């Protein structure tokens, strides 16, 4: 590839393709690829909900695969591409794996640990610090997340409406039962036209 910028865009698109797999599976759309000598040696996407595990983040899967390929826990001379700024767990794993360069799509202001909340990737007290590149295909990454959460809200709203539709006849039946019980206690209701319907008029 002609430049590092073009390379970063190319591999971030690969990470976005993986993020779309998470989207389709109903998980928060985050994807990651780990690149070594211009080839992907590890990849992953968020499977936290699918596998019911807090450990199944995209970066963790990519790091695990990369370590298997290289045959070492030290992933030196690699670059990690992530569509969303990493969480504390994933930032810590990147530091532990000695990944020297991290490229990020969208930032995560509520939980990001590459500068938004804290910068674990460049902590002065640690024995490893990574080079950071931010904002590569940022809008595409952010739009995928916005679309996912918009769809999630629509699904939740539809579920609430469906529950209300199911609950309504039950509430009506309960109210009718209560009225009948009250009639038995108080006797039939009378009005100007005579005794209300439901009373035996032959008596």
mmCIF file of C-alpha atoms in Angstrom:
data_model
loop_
_atom_site.group_PDB
_atom_site.id
_atom_site.type_symbol
_atom_site.label_atom_id
_atom_site.label_comp_id
_atom_site.label_asym_id
_atom_site.label_seq_id
_atom_site.Cartn_x
_atom_site.Cartn_y
_atom_site.Cartn_z
ATOM 1 C CA UNK A 1 0.000 0.000 0.000
ATOM 2 C CA UNK A 2 1.145 3.514 -0.771
ATOM 3 C CA UNK A 3 0.920 5.093 2.675
ATOM 4 C CA UNK A 4 0.230 4.299 6.305
ATOM 5 C CA UNK A 5 -2.970 6.362 6.064
ATOM 6 C CA UNK A 6 -4.296 4.232 3.219
ATOM 7 C CA UNK A 7 -3.259 1.111 5.102
ATOM 8 C CA UNK A 8 -5.122 2.287 8.198
ATOM 9 C CA UNK A 9 -8.296 2.942 6.202
ATOM 10 C CA UNK A 10 -8.046 -0.452 4.486
ATOM 11 C CA UNK A 11 -7.734 -2.426 7.715
ATOM 12 C CA UNK A 12 -10.309 -0.341 9.561
ATOM 13 C CA UNK A 13 -12.784 -1.280 6.836
ATOM 14 C CA UNK A 14 -12.000 -4.907 7.625
ATOM 15 C CA UNK A 15 -12.756 -4.204 11.275
ATOM 16 C CA UNK A 16 -16.033 -2.515 10.280
ATOM 17 C CA UNK A 17 -17.051 -5.592 8.300
ATOM 18 C CA UNK A 18 -16.626 -7.600 11.486
ATOM 19 C CA UNK A 19 -18.555 -5.021 13.485
ATOM 20 C CA UNK A 20 -21.466 -5.542 11.086
ATOM 21 C CA UNK A 21 -21.396 -9.257 11.957
ATOM 22 C CA UNK A 22 -21.960 -8.282 15.593
ATOM 23 C CA UNK A 23 -24.748 -5.926 14.494
ATOM 24 C CA UNK A 24 -26.500 -8.717 12.589
ATOM 25 C CA UNK A 25 -26.169 -11.047 15.582
ATOM 26 C CA UNK A 26 -27.738 -8.495 17.937
ATOM 27 C CA UNK A 27 -24.544 -7.481 19.725
ATOM 28 C CA UNK A 28 -23.101 -3.986 20.012
ATOM 29 C CA UNK A 29 -21.271 -3.561 16.677
ATOM 30 C CA UNK A 30 -17.567 -3.519 17.476
ATOM 31 C CA UNK A 31 -14.911 -5.180 15.353
ATOM 32 C CA UNK A 32 -11.148 -5.553 15.577
ATOM 33 C CA UNK A 33 -8.307 -6.873 13.460
ATOM 34 C CA UNK A 34 -4.680 -7.443 14.399
ATOM 35 C CA UNK A 35 -2.171 -6.894 11.588
ATOM 36 C CA UNK A 36 1.392 -8.184 11.332
ATOM 37 C CA UNK A 37 3.606 -7.596 8.304
ATOM 38 C CA UNK A 38 0.650 -6.451 6.210
ATOM 39 C CA UNK A 39 -1.549 -9.445 6.926
ATOM 40 C CA UNK A 40 -4.369 -10.034 9.373
ATOM 41 C CA UNK A 41 -3.310 -12.559 11.995
ATOM 42 C CA UNK A 42 -6.222 -12.045 14.375
ATOM 43 C CA UNK A 43 -9.772 -10.782 14.133
ATOM 44 C CA UNK A 44 -12.890 -10.624 16.224
ATOM 45 C CA UNK A 45 -16.215 -8.975 16.863
ATOM 46 C CA UNK A 46 -18.287 -8.427 19.956
ATOM 47 C CA UNK A 47 -20.087 -11.604 21.097
ATOM 48 C CA UNK A 48 -20.845 -10.643 24.682
ATOM 49 C CA UNK A 49 -24.605 -11.101 24.404
ATOM 50 C CA UNK A 50 -24.461 -14.042 22.017
ATOM 51 C CA UNK A 51 -22.169 -16.062 24.294
ATOM 52 C CA UNK A 52 -23.335 -14.493 27.577
ATOM 53 C CA UNK A 53 -19.745 -13.717 28.525
ATOM 54 C CA UNK A 54 -18.264 -10.377 29.618
ATOM 55 C CA UNK A 55 -14.922 -11.501 28.140
ATOM 56 C CA UNK A 56 -16.069 -11.907 24.537
ATOM 57 C CA UNK A 57 -14.967 -8.528 23.227
ATOM 58 C CA UNK A 58 -13.593 -8.034 19.730
ATOM 59 C CA UNK A 59 -10.083 -7.109 20.868
ATOM 60 C CA UNK A 60 -9.734 -10.141 23.146
ATOM 61 C CA UNK A 61 -10.640 -12.499 20.327
ATOM 62 C CA UNK A 62 -8.204 -10.797 17.936
ATOM 63 C CA UNK A 63 -5.391 -10.920 20.511
ATOM 64 C CA UNK A 64 -6.015 -14.595 21.230
ATOM 65 C CA UNK A 65 -5.889 -15.491 17.538
ATOM 66 C CA UNK A 66 -2.792 -13.355 16.969
ATOM 67 C CA UNK A 67 -0.924 -15.003 19.824
ATOM 68 C CA UNK A 68 -1.760 -18.434 18.385
ATOM 69 C CA UNK A 69 -0.418 -17.435 14.963
ATOM 70 C CA UNK A 70 2.799 -15.875 16.268
ATOM 71 C CA UNK A 71 3.267 -18.460 18.976
ATOM 72 C CA UNK A 72 3.982 -15.912 21.685
ATOM 73 C CA UNK A 73 2.057 -13.663 24.054
ATOM 74 C CA UNK A 74 4.195 -10.719 22.986
ATOM 75 C CA UNK A 75 2.566 -9.241 19.908
ATOM 76 C CA UNK A 76 5.368 -6.860 19.039
ATOM 77 C CA UNK A 77 5.447 -5.230 15.584
ATOM 78 C CA UNK A 78 1.670 -5.541 15.241
ATOM 79 C CA UNK A 79 -1.108 -2.974 14.829
ATOM 80 C CA UNK A 80 -4.554 -3.320 16.362
ATOM 81 C CA UNK A 81 -7.497 -1.760 14.488
ATOM 82 C CA UNK A 82 -10.645 -1.228 16.569
ATOM 83 C CA UNK A 83 -13.900 0.395 15.490
ATOM 84 C CA UNK A 84 -14.569 1.722 19.014
ATOM 85 C CA UNK A 85 -12.185 2.991 21.688
ATOM 86 C CA UNK A 86 -11.334 0.061 23.965
ATOM 87 C CA UNK A 87 -12.806 -0.568 27.406
ATOM 88 C CA UNK A 88 -10.611 -1.056 30.527
ATOM 89 C CA UNK A 89 -10.348 -4.817 29.990
ATOM 90 C CA UNK A 90 -9.341 -4.563 26.337
ATOM 91 C CA UNK A 91 -6.963 -1.655 26.867
ATOM 92 C CA UNK A 92 -5.286 -3.679 29.597
ATOM 93 C CA UNK A 93 -5.020 -6.703 27.299
ATOM 94 C CA UNK A 94 -3.411 -4.539 24.606
ATOM 95 C CA UNK A 95 -0.813 -3.345 27.106
ATOM 96 C CA UNK A 96 -0.211 -6.885 28.351
ATOM 97 C CA UNK A 97 0.263 -8.130 24.770
ATOM 98 C CA UNK A 98 2.808 -5.357 24.098
ATOM 99 C CA UNK A 99 0.938 -4.224 20.985
ATOM 100 C CA UNK A 100 2.894 -1.141 19.868
ATOM 101 C CA UNK A 101 0.295 0.623 17.694
ATOM 102 C CA UNK A 102 -3.474 1.013 18.045
ATOM 103 C CA UNK A 103 -5.800 2.586 15.465
ATOM 104 C CA UNK A 104 -9.279 3.601 16.655
ATOM 105 C CA UNK A 105 -12.443 4.483 14.761
ATOM 106 C CA UNK A 106 -15.009 6.132 17.074
ATOM 107 C CA UNK A 107 -14.299 7.325 20.591
ATOM 108 C CA UNK A 108 -16.239 6.096 23.610
ATOM 109 C CA UNK A 109 -16.846 9.034 25.971
ATOM 110 C CA UNK A 110 -18.501 6.920 28.704
ATOM 111 C CA UNK A 111 -16.075 3.997 28.941
ATOM 112 C CA UNK A 112 -13.135 4.578 26.612
ATOM 113 C CA UNK A 113 -9.659 3.932 27.974
ATOM 114 C CA UNK A 114 -7.573 5.452 25.208
ATOM 115 C CA UNK A 115 -8.133 9.022 26.322
ATOM 116 C CA UNK A 116 -11.875 9.582 26.814
ATOM 117 C CA UNK A 117 -12.138 8.530 30.467
ATOM 118 C CA UNK A 118 -8.545 7.484 31.059
ATOM 119 C CA UNK A 119 -5.636 6.634 28.782
ATOM 120 C CA UNK A 120 -4.418 3.197 29.838
ATOM 121 C CA UNK A 121 -2.551 2.775 26.561
ATOM 122 C CA UNK A 122 -0.150 5.588 27.323
ATOM 123 C CA UNK A 123 0.182 5.543 31.112
ATOM 124 C CA UNK A 124 3.548 6.888 32.187
ATOM 125 C CA UNK A 125 3.826 4.399 35.032
ATOM 126 C CA UNK A 126 3.432 1.321 32.813
ATOM 127 C CA UNK A 127 6.334 -0.510 31.199
ATOM 128 C CA UNK A 128 4.587 -0.430 27.805
ATOM 129 C CA UNK A 129 2.897 2.415 25.946
ATOM 130 C CA UNK A 130 1.256 2.236 22.538
ATOM 131 C CA UNK A 131 1.205 4.707 19.684
ATOM 132 C CA UNK A 132 -2.363 5.893 19.140
ATOM 133 C CA UNK A 133 -4.100 6.909 15.909
ATOM 134 C CA UNK A 134 -7.676 8.108 16.380
ATOM 135 C CA UNK A 135 -10.576 8.965 14.092
ATOM 136 C CA UNK A 136 -9.968 6.551 11.186
ATOM 137 C CA UNK A 137 -13.383 6.007 9.550
ATOM 138 C CA UNK A 138 -14.824 7.596 12.664
ATOM 139 C CA UNK A 139 -18.166 8.567 11.141
ATOM 140 C CA UNK A 140 -18.790 5.120 9.658
ATOM 141 C CA UNK A 141 -18.022 3.490 13.015
ATOM 142 C CA UNK A 142 -20.189 5.959 14.935
ATOM 143 C CA UNK A 143 -23.083 5.660 12.474
ATOM 144 C CA UNK A 144 -23.109 1.875 12.817
ATOM 145 C CA UNK A 145 -23.372 2.240 16.578
ATOM 146 C CA UNK A 146 -26.110 4.880 16.293
ATOM 147 C CA UNK A 147 -28.075 2.642 13.948
ATOM 148 C CA UNK A 148 -27.738 -0.310 16.304
ATOM 149 C CA UNK A 149 -28.973 1.552 19.375
ATOM 150 C CA UNK A 150 -31.774 3.178 17.391
ATOM 151 C CA UNK A 151 -32.911 -0.274 16.257
ATOM 152 C CA UNK A 152 -32.623 -1.558 19.828
ATOM 153 C CA UNK A 153 -34.829 1.248 21.129
ATOM 154 C CA UNK A 154 -37.415 0.543 18.423
ATOM 155 C CA UNK A 155 -37.427 -3.151 19.325
ATOM 156 C CA UNK A 156 -37.873 -2.345 23.011
ATOM 157 C CA UNK A 157 -40.695 0.077 22.207
ATOM 158 C CA UNK A 158 -42.430 -2.510 20.009
ATOM 159 C CA UNK A 159 -42.084 -5.117 22.760
ATOM 160 C CA UNK A 160 -43.677 -2.760 25.299
ATOM 161 C CA UNK A 161 -46.576 -2.047 22.946
ATOM 162 C CA UNK A 162 -47.088 -5.744 22.338
ATOM 163 C CA UNK A 163 -47.100 -6.433 26.061
ATOM 164 C CA UNK A 164 -49.618 -3.664 26.589
ATOM 165 C CA UNK A 165 -51.854 -5.088 23.859
ATOM 166 C CA UNK A 166 -51.735 -8.506 25.465
ATOM 167 C CA UNK A 167 -52.257 -7.114 28.952
ATOM 168 C CA UNK A 168 -55.261 -4.932 28.043
ATOM 169 C CA UNK A 169 -57.879 -7.717 27.680
ATOM 170 C CA UNK A 170 -56.573 -9.272 30.882
ATOM 171 C CA UNK A 171 -57.077 -5.979 32.688
ATOM 172 C CA UNK A 172 -60.568 -5.696 31.239
ATOM 173 C CA UNK A 173 -61.446 -9.232 32.377
ATOM 174 C CA UNK A 174 -60.133 -8.487 35.862
ATOM 175 C CA UNK A 175 -62.201 -5.312 36.034
ATOM 176 C CA UNK A 176 -65.340 -7.233 34.946
ATOM 177 C CA UNK A 177 -64.723 -9.895 37.579
ATOM 178 C CA UNK A 178 -64.359 -7.209 40.226
ATOM 179 C CA UNK A 179 -67.636 -5.589 39.119
ATOM 180 C CA UNK A 180 -69.490 -8.908 39.327
ATOM 181 C CA UNK A 181 -68.162 -9.554 42.804
ATOM 182 C CA UNK A 182 -69.268 -6.088 43.858
ATOM 183 C CA UNK A 183 -72.765 -6.769 42.467
ATOM 184 C CA UNK A 184 -73.042 -9.942 44.496
ATOM 185 C CA UNK A 185 -72.113 -8.030 47.645
ATOM 186 C CA UNK A 186 -74.319 -4.950 47.076
ATOM 187 C CA UNK A 187 -77.188 -6.510 45.119
ATOM 188 C CA UNK A 188 -78.435 -5.487 41.674
ATOM 189 C CA UNK A 189 -78.191 -1.861 40.674
ATOM 190 C CA UNK A 190 -81.539 -0.164 40.085
ATOM 191 C CA UNK A 191 -82.306 2.855 37.952
ATOM 192 C CA UNK A 192 -85.395 4.731 36.710
ATOM 193 C CA UNK A 193 -86.204 1.975 34.185
ATOM 194 C CA UNK A 194 -86.404 -0.743 36.810
ATOM 195 C CA UNK A 195 -84.052 -3.513 37.878
ATOM 196 C CA UNK A 196 -80.825 -3.823 35.942
ATOM 197 C CA UNK A 197 -80.190 -6.542 33.404
ATOM 198 C CA UNK A 198 -79.132 -9.865 34.857
ATOM 199 C CA UNK A 199 -81.878 -10.115 37.501
ATOM 200 C CA UNK A 200 -84.560 -12.825 37.213
ATOM 201 C CA UNK A 201 -87.696 -10.757 36.342
ATOM 202 C CA UNK A 202 -90.093 -13.656 36.865
ATOM 203 C CA UNK A 203 -89.948 -13.244 40.625
#
